[in-house]
PDB file of C-alpha atoms and ligand atoms in Angstrom:
ATOM      1  CA  MET I 637      21.951  -1.556 -19.482  1.00 50.00           C
ATOM      2  CA  ASP I 638      19.366   1.167 -19.220  1.00 67.00           C
ATOM      3  CA  SER I 639      16.300   0.818 -21.523  1.00 78.00           C
ATOM      4  CA  ASN I 640      14.215   3.829 -22.752  1.00 94.00           C
ATOM      5  CA  TYR I 641      11.253   1.617 -22.823  1.00 97.00           C
ATOM      6  CA  ARG I 642       9.176   0.338 -19.654  1.00 97.00           C
ATOM      7  CA  ILE I 643       6.197  -1.764 -19.761  1.00 98.00           C
ATOM      8  CA  GLY I 644       3.417  -1.569 -17.263  1.00 98.00           C
ATOM      9  CA  PHE I 645       0.255  -3.578 -16.445  1.00 98.00           C
ATOM     10  CA  GLY I 646      -2.851  -2.779 -14.550  1.00 98.00           C
ATOM     11  CA  SER I 647      -5.816  -4.832 -13.535  1.00 98.00           C
ATOM     12  CA  ASP I 648      -8.992  -3.652 -11.803  1.00 97.00           C
ATOM     13  CA  ILE I 649     -12.303  -5.332 -10.744  1.00 97.00           C
ATOM     14  CA  HIS I 650     -15.383  -3.590  -9.186  1.00 97.00           C
ATOM     15  CA  ARG I 651     -18.763  -5.187  -8.089  1.00 97.00           C
ATOM     16  CA  LEU I 652     -21.781  -4.162 -10.007  1.00 98.00           C
ATOM     17  CA  VAL I 653     -24.841  -3.197  -7.967  1.00 97.00           C
ATOM     18  CA  GLU I 654     -28.145  -1.355  -8.606  1.00 97.00           C
ATOM     19  CA  GLY I 655     -28.312   2.333  -7.904  1.00 94.00           C
ATOM     20  CA  ARG I 656     -24.686   3.222  -9.037  1.00 95.00           C
ATOM     21  CA  PRO I 657     -23.803   4.784 -12.283  1.00 95.00           C
ATOM     22  CA  LEU I 658     -21.692   2.799 -14.715  1.00 97.00           C
ATOM     23  CA  ILE I 659     -18.639   4.932 -15.694  1.00 97.00           C
ATOM     24  CA  ILE I 660     -16.038   3.222 -18.019  1.00 98.00           C
ATOM     25  CA  GLY I 661     -13.084   5.172 -19.473  1.00 97.00           C
ATOM     26  CA  GLY I 662     -14.838   8.212 -18.118  1.00 96.00           C
ATOM     27  CA  ILE I 663     -17.862   7.654 -19.999  1.00 96.00           C
ATOM     28  CA  ARG I 664     -21.380   7.266 -18.430  1.00 96.00           C
ATOM     29  CA  ILE I 665     -22.763   4.122 -19.983  1.00 97.00           C
ATOM     30  CA  PRO I 666     -26.611   3.615 -19.752  1.00 97.00           C
ATOM     31  CA  SER I 667     -26.983   0.422 -17.530  1.00 97.00           C
ATOM     32  CA  ASP I 668     -29.343  -1.060 -15.018  1.00 96.00           C
ATOM     33  CA  THR I 669     -26.304  -1.640 -12.654  1.00 97.00           C
ATOM     34  CA  GLY I 670     -23.124   0.257 -11.950  1.00 96.00           C
ATOM     35  CA  ALA I 671     -19.640  -0.197 -10.174  1.00 96.00           C
ATOM     36  CA  GLU I 672     -19.480  -0.053  -6.350  1.00 95.00           C
ATOM     37  CA  GLY I 673     -16.381   1.611  -5.004  1.00 90.00           C
ATOM     38  CA  HIS I 674     -14.977   4.363  -2.788  1.00 85.00           C
ATOM     39  CA  SER I 675     -14.412   6.574  -5.810  1.00 85.00           C
ATOM     40  CA  ASP I 676     -16.650   6.628  -8.998  1.00 89.00           C
ATOM     41  CA  ALA I 677     -15.285   2.974  -9.389  1.00 94.00           C
ATOM     42  CA  ASP I 678     -13.985   3.679 -13.065  1.00 96.00           C
ATOM     43  CA  ALA I 679     -12.133  -0.011 -13.428  1.00 97.00           C
ATOM     44  CA  LEU I 680     -10.620   1.138 -16.775  1.00 98.00           C
ATOM     45  CA  LEU I 681      -9.323   4.386 -15.687  1.00 97.00           C
ATOM     46  CA  HIS I 682      -8.095   2.692 -12.367  1.00 97.00           C
ATOM     47  CA  ALA I 683      -6.269   0.151 -14.369  1.00 98.00           C
ATOM     48  CA  ILE I 684      -4.566   2.633 -16.556  1.00 98.00           C
ATOM     49  CA  THR I 685      -3.520   4.484 -13.550  1.00 97.00           C
ATOM     50  CA  ASP I 686      -1.953   1.307 -12.221  1.00 97.00           C
ATOM     51  CA  ALA I 687      -0.343   0.325 -15.519  1.00 98.00           C
ATOM     52  CA  ILE I 688       1.230   4.061 -15.573  1.00 98.00           C
ATOM     53  CA  LEU I 689       2.389   3.677 -11.990  1.00 98.00           C
ATOM     54  CA  GLY I 690       3.697   0.163 -12.639  1.00 98.00           C
ATOM     55  CA  ALA I 691       5.680   1.159 -15.832  1.00 98.00           C
ATOM     56  CA  LEU I 692       7.591   3.332 -13.636  1.00 96.00           C
ATOM     57  CA  ALA I 693       7.521   1.214 -10.305  1.00 96.00           C
ATOM     58  CA  LEU I 694       5.849   4.066  -8.608  1.00 96.00           C
ATOM     59  CA  GLY I 695       3.766   1.700  -6.492  1.00 94.00           C
ATOM     60  CA  ASP I 696      -0.061   1.626  -6.955  1.00 93.00           C
ATOM     61  CA  ILE I 697      -3.368   3.439  -7.071  1.00 91.00           C
ATOM     62  CA  GLY I 698      -3.917   2.400  -3.610  1.00 88.00           C
ATOM     63  CA  SER I 699      -0.622   3.872  -2.073  1.00 88.00           C
ATOM     64  CA  HIS I 700      -1.243   7.239  -3.945  1.00 88.00           C
ATOM     65  CA  PHE I 701      -5.152   7.576  -3.386  1.00 85.00           C
ATOM     66  CA  PRO I 702      -5.895   5.309  -0.289  1.00 82.00           C
ATOM     67  CA  ASP I 703      -9.659   4.468   0.008  1.00 79.00           C
ATOM     68  CA  SER I 704      -9.299   5.140   3.493  1.00 80.00           C
ATOM     69  CA  GLU I 705      -9.250   8.920   2.923  1.00 81.00           C
ATOM     70  CA  ALA I 706     -12.511  10.754   2.762  1.00 79.00           C
ATOM     71  CA  ARG I 707     -11.223  13.094   0.077  1.00 80.00           C
ATOM     72  CA  TRP I 708     -11.216  10.247  -2.384  1.00 76.00           C
ATOM     73  CA  LYS I 709     -14.668   9.354  -1.601  1.00 77.00           C
ATOM     74  CA  ASP I 710     -16.783   9.323  -4.826  1.00 75.00           C
ATOM     75  CA  ALA I 711     -13.541  10.924  -6.514  1.00 81.00           C
ATOM     76  CA  ASP I 712     -13.659  11.376 -10.167  1.00 88.00           C
ATOM     77  CA  SER I 713     -11.053   8.826 -11.420  1.00 91.00           C
ATOM     78  CA  ARG I 714      -9.733  11.271 -13.963  1.00 93.00           C
ATOM     79  CA  THR I 715      -7.870  13.133 -11.012  1.00 92.00           C
ATOM     80  CA  PHE I 716      -6.121   9.616 -10.425  1.00 93.00           C
ATOM     81  CA  LEU I 717      -5.289   9.256 -13.856  1.00 96.00           C
ATOM     82  CA  THR I 718      -4.102  12.752 -14.681  1.00 95.00           C
ATOM     83  CA  GLU I 719      -2.047  12.757 -11.448  1.00 95.00           C
ATOM     84  CA  ALA I 720      -0.112   9.424 -12.276  1.00 96.00           C
ATOM     85  CA  ALA I 721       0.371  10.844 -16.012  1.00 97.00           C
ATOM     86  CA  ASN I 722       1.981  14.082 -14.559  1.00 97.00           C
ATOM     87  CA  GLN I 723       4.151  11.875 -12.414  1.00 96.00           C
ATOM     88  CA  MET I 724       5.239  10.009 -15.654  1.00 97.00           C
ATOM     89  CA  LEU I 725       5.848  13.373 -17.535  1.00 97.00           C
ATOM     90  CA  LYS I 726       7.907  14.596 -14.618  1.00 97.00           C
ATOM     91  CA  LEU I 727      10.370  11.381 -14.985  1.00 96.00           C
ATOM     92  CA  GLY I 728      10.672  12.228 -18.886  1.00 97.00           C
ATOM     93  CA  PHE I 729       8.435   9.304 -20.164  1.00 97.00           C
ATOM     94  CA  ARG I 730       5.709   9.668 -22.598  1.00 97.00           C
ATOM     95  CA  ILE I 731       3.136   6.757 -23.589  1.00 98.00           C
ATOM     96  CA  ALA I 732       4.276   4.983 -26.569  1.00 98.00           C
ATOM     97  CA  ASN I 733       0.642   3.015 -26.750  1.00 98.00           C
ATOM     98  CA  LEU I 734      -1.892   1.406 -24.373  1.00 98.00           C
ATOM     99  CA  ASP I 735      -4.047  -1.706 -24.934  1.00 98.00           C
ATOM    100  CA  SER I 736      -6.847  -2.868 -22.836  1.00 98.00           C
ATOM    101  CA  VAL I 737      -9.518  -5.466 -22.283  1.00 98.00           C
ATOM    102  CA  VAL I 738     -12.812  -4.497 -20.546  1.00 98.00           C
ATOM    103  CA  HIS I 739     -14.796  -7.647 -19.183  1.00 98.00           C
ATOM    104  CA  LEU I 740     -18.358  -6.952 -18.944  1.00 98.00           C
ATOM    105  CA  GLU I 741     -21.359  -9.155 -19.665  1.00 98.00           C
ATOM    106  CA  THR I 742     -23.954  -6.578 -20.170  1.00 97.00           C
ATOM    107  CA  PRO I 743     -24.555  -3.766 -21.650  1.00 97.00           C
ATOM    108  CA  LYS I 744     -22.545  -4.125 -24.790  1.00 95.00           C
ATOM    109  CA  LEU I 745     -19.694  -1.593 -24.887  1.00 97.00           C
ATOM    110  CA  ARG I 746     -18.784  -1.596 -28.608  1.00 95.00           C
ATOM    111  CA  PRO I 747     -21.030   1.408 -29.286  1.00 96.00           C
ATOM    112  CA  HIS I 748     -19.214   3.361 -26.738  1.00 98.00           C
ATOM    113  CA  VAL I 749     -15.426   2.300 -27.314  1.00 98.00           C
ATOM    114  CA  GLU I 750     -14.756   5.128 -29.807  1.00 98.00           C
ATOM    115  CA  ALA I 751     -15.931   7.780 -27.232  1.00 98.00           C
ATOM    116  CA  MET I 752     -13.831   6.052 -24.422  1.00 98.00           C
ATOM    117  CA  ARG I 753     -10.766   5.873 -26.599  1.00 98.00           C
ATOM    118  CA  LYS I 754     -11.075   9.523 -27.652  1.00 98.00           C
ATOM    119  CA  ASN I 755     -11.771  10.619 -23.905  1.00 97.00           C
ATOM    120  CA  ILE I 756      -8.725   8.508 -22.604  1.00 98.00           C
ATOM    121  CA  ALA I 757      -6.445  10.054 -25.234  1.00 98.00           C
ATOM    122  CA  MET I 758      -7.721  13.622 -24.463  1.00 97.00           C
ATOM    123  CA  MET I 759      -6.969  13.186 -20.708  1.00 96.00           C
ATOM    124  CA  LEU I 760      -3.462  11.710 -21.541  1.00 97.00           C
ATOM    125  CA  GLU I 761      -2.945  14.204 -24.192  1.00 96.00           C
ATOM    126  CA  ILE I 762      -2.072  11.576 -26.821  1.00 97.00           C
ATOM    127  CA  GLU I 763      -3.599  10.622 -30.121  1.00 98.00           C
ATOM    128  CA  SER I 764      -6.497   8.186 -29.752  1.00 97.00           C
ATOM    129  CA  ASP I 765      -4.882   5.881 -32.328  1.00 98.00           C
ATOM    130  CA  LEU I 766      -2.402   5.058 -29.398  1.00 98.00           C
ATOM    131  CA  VAL I 767      -5.325   3.761 -27.282  1.00 98.00           C
ATOM    132  CA  SER I 768      -7.014   0.497 -27.767  1.00 98.00           C
ATOM    133  CA  ILE I 769      -9.843  -0.923 -26.028  1.00 98.00           C
ATOM    134  CA  LYS I 770     -11.485  -4.311 -26.585  1.00 98.00           C
ATOM    135  CA  ALA I 771     -14.755  -5.334 -25.028  1.00 97.00           C
ATOM    136  CA  LYS I 772     -15.333  -8.997 -24.006  1.00 97.00           C
ATOM    137  CA  THR I 773     -18.136 -10.576 -22.237  1.00 96.00           C
ATOM    138  CA  SER I 774     -17.498 -13.805 -20.123  1.00 96.00           C
ATOM    139  CA  GLU I 775     -19.864 -15.918 -21.997  1.00 96.00           C
ATOM    140  CA  GLY I 776     -21.933 -16.463 -18.742  1.00 95.00           C
ATOM    141  CA  PHE I 777     -18.849 -17.656 -16.710  1.00 96.00           C
ATOM    142  CA  GLY I 778     -17.680 -16.412 -13.384  1.00 97.00           C
ATOM    143  CA  MET I 779     -18.404 -13.168 -11.614  1.00 97.00           C
ATOM    144  CA  VAL I 780     -18.121 -11.134 -14.806  1.00 97.00           C
ATOM    145  CA  GLY I 781     -20.558 -13.637 -16.626  1.00 97.00           C
ATOM    146  CA  LYS I 782     -23.069 -13.650 -13.995  1.00 97.00           C
ATOM    147  CA  GLY I 783     -23.269  -9.875 -14.286  1.00 97.00           C
ATOM    148  CA  LEU I 784     -21.736  -9.330 -10.734  1.00 98.00           C
ATOM    149  CA  ALA I 785     -18.549  -7.534 -11.637  1.00 98.00           C
ATOM    150  CA  ILE I 786     -16.556  -5.490 -14.245  1.00 98.00           C
ATOM    151  CA  LYS I 787     -13.041  -6.071 -14.886  1.00 98.00           C
ATOM    152  CA  ALA I 788     -10.344  -4.155 -16.748  1.00 98.00           C
ATOM    153  CA  GLU I 789      -6.815  -5.072 -17.761  1.00 98.00           C
ATOM    154  CA  VAL I 790      -4.491  -2.691 -19.359  1.00 98.00           C
ATOM    155  CA  VAL I 791      -0.874  -3.011 -20.656  1.00 98.00           C
ATOM    156  CA  ILE I 792       1.051   0.292 -21.508  1.00 98.00           C
ATOM    157  CA  LEU I 793       4.341   1.050 -23.009  1.00 98.00           C
ATOM    158  CA  VAL I 794       6.071   4.066 -21.916  1.00 98.00           C
ATOM    159  CA  VAL I 795       9.406   5.642 -23.466  1.00 98.00           C
ATOM    160  CA  ASN I 796      11.856   7.890 -22.148  1.00 97.00           C
ATOM    161  CA  VAL I 797      12.122  10.968 -24.316  1.00 93.00           C
ATOM    162  CA  ARG I 798      14.819  12.909 -22.416  1.00 87.00           C
TER     163      ARG I 798
HETATM  164 MG1  LIG B1407     -10.824   0.374  -8.729  1.00 77.26          MG
END
């Protein structure tokens, strides 16, 4: 039986260090520390990219944009997202909805959530009410709780419109 719907999951974690910008969902957030990585280290956009690729069993962000390649150094993660979205569109799929959790101890993300939702919706060319972002602290526990890491988790539902 062929299904019109596919579900995808993406998860990403980045170390937080001083002297790096903190970019989440394509939005720069004022912070004393930022995410370390080969690209701009936007954990949320990376997780969404992986969720889209995963829904269509197209591999993962690392196989499409290897961090061993110099051209992805400090790359804008919006490039990864739009490339994955274009592959999805070519296969005849559209996003039904997207839900996410960003785990970060500090700063508080709630004031930035609406801007992130709008920005992601714009990049994916969908309505922002299809994009959910929840922000959670880890109550002081683990790498996230100690302020050493940011983690993002995403589920996405895509539907074949052909
Ligand atoms: Mg990443």
